[in-house]
Short mmCIF file of C-alpha atoms and ligand atoms in Angstrom, two decimals:
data_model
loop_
_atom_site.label_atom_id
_atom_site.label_comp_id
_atom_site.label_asym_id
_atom_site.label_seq_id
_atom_site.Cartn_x
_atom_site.Cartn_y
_atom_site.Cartn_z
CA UNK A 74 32.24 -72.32 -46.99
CA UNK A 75 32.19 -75.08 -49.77
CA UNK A 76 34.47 -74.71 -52.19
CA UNK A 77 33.08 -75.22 -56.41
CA UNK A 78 35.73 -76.28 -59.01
CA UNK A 79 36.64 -74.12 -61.51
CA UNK A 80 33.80 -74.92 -64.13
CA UNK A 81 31.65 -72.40 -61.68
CA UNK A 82 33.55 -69.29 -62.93
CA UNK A 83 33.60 -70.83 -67.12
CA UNK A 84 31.20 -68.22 -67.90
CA UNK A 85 32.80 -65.75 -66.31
CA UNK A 86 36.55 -66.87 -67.77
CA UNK A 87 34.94 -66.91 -71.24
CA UNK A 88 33.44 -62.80 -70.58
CA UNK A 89 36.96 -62.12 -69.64
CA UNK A 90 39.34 -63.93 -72.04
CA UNK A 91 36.63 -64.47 -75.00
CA UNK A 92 37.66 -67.74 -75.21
CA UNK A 93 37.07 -71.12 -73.38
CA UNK A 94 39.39 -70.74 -70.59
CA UNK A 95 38.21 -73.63 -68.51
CA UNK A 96 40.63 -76.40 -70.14
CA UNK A 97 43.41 -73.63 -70.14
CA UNK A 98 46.41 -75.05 -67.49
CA UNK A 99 47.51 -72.69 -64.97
CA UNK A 100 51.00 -72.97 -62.62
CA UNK A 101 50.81 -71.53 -59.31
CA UNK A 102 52.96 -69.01 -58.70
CA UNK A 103 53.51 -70.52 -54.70
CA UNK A 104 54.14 -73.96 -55.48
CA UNK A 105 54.25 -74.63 -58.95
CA UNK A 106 51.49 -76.99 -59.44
CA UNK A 107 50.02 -77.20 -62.69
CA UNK A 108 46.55 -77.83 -64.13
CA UNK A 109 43.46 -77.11 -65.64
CA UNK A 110 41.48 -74.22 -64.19
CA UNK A 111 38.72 -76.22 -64.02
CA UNK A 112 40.28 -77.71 -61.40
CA UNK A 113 41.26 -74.80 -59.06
CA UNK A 114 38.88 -74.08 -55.91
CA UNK A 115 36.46 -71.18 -56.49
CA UNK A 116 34.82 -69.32 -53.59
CA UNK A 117 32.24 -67.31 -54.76
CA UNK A 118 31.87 -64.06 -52.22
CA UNK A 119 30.96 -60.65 -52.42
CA UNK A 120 32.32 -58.65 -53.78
CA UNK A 121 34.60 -61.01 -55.54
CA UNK A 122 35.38 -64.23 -56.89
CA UNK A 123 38.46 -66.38 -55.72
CA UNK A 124 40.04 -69.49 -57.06
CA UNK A 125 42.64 -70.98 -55.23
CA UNK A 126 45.13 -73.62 -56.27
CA UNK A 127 44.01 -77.37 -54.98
CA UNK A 128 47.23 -78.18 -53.96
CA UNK A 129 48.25 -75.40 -51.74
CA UNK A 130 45.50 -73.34 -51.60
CA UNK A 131 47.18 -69.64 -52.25
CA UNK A 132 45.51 -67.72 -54.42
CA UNK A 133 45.50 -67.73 -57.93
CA UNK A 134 43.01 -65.51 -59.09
CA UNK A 135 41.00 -62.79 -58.26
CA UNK A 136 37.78 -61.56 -59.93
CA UNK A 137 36.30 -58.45 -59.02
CA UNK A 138 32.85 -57.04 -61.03
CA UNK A 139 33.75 -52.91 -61.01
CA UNK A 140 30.73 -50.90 -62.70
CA UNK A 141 30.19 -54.03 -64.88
CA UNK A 142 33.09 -54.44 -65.70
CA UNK A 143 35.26 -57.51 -64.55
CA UNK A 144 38.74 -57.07 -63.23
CA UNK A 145 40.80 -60.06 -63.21
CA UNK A 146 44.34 -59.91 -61.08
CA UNK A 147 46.49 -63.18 -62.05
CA UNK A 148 49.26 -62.14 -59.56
CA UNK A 149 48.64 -66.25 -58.16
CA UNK A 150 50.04 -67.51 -61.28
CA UNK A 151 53.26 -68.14 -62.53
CA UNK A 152 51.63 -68.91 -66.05
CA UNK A 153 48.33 -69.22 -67.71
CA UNK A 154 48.53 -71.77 -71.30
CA UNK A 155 45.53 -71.78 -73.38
CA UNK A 156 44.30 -75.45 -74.00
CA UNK A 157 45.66 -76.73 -77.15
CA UNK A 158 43.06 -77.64 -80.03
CA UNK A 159 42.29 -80.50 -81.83
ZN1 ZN B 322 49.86 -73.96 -55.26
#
């Protein structure tokens, strides 16, 4: 399956954080690379989304729609730091 880059799940980021998440770094918790999430690889598959880190390709995060509402596990990352403004 192709893989899309992390600006596939913005919309979905933004729902979950209320804020632009897309610029936001994240450090895999496997290998320790860092970088935006816009840059992770996101497989889009019932009944969940997965990104996975570009460098060594564990997951990072999980997204899972339950009754409308969506579940995000961030067990992948080590940390998550919101982009920095202006
Ligand atoms: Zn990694």
């Amino acid at each position: 399956m192709d893989a899309l880059d992390g600006n596939a799940i913005g919309g979905m980021l933004h729902e979950v954080f209320g804020t632009e998440m897309t610029a936001a770094r994240g450090t895999c918790a496997t290998c320790g690379a860092a970088g935006p999430l816009a840059e992770t690889m996101v497989y889009l598959r019932a009944p969940g989304t997965v990104a996975r880190c570009r460098v060594c390709t564990s997951v990072v995060m999980v997204f899972v729609k339950v009754r409308g509402m969506n579940c995000v596990d961030l067990r992948g990352l080590a940390a998550l730091t919101a982009a920095e403004h202006g």
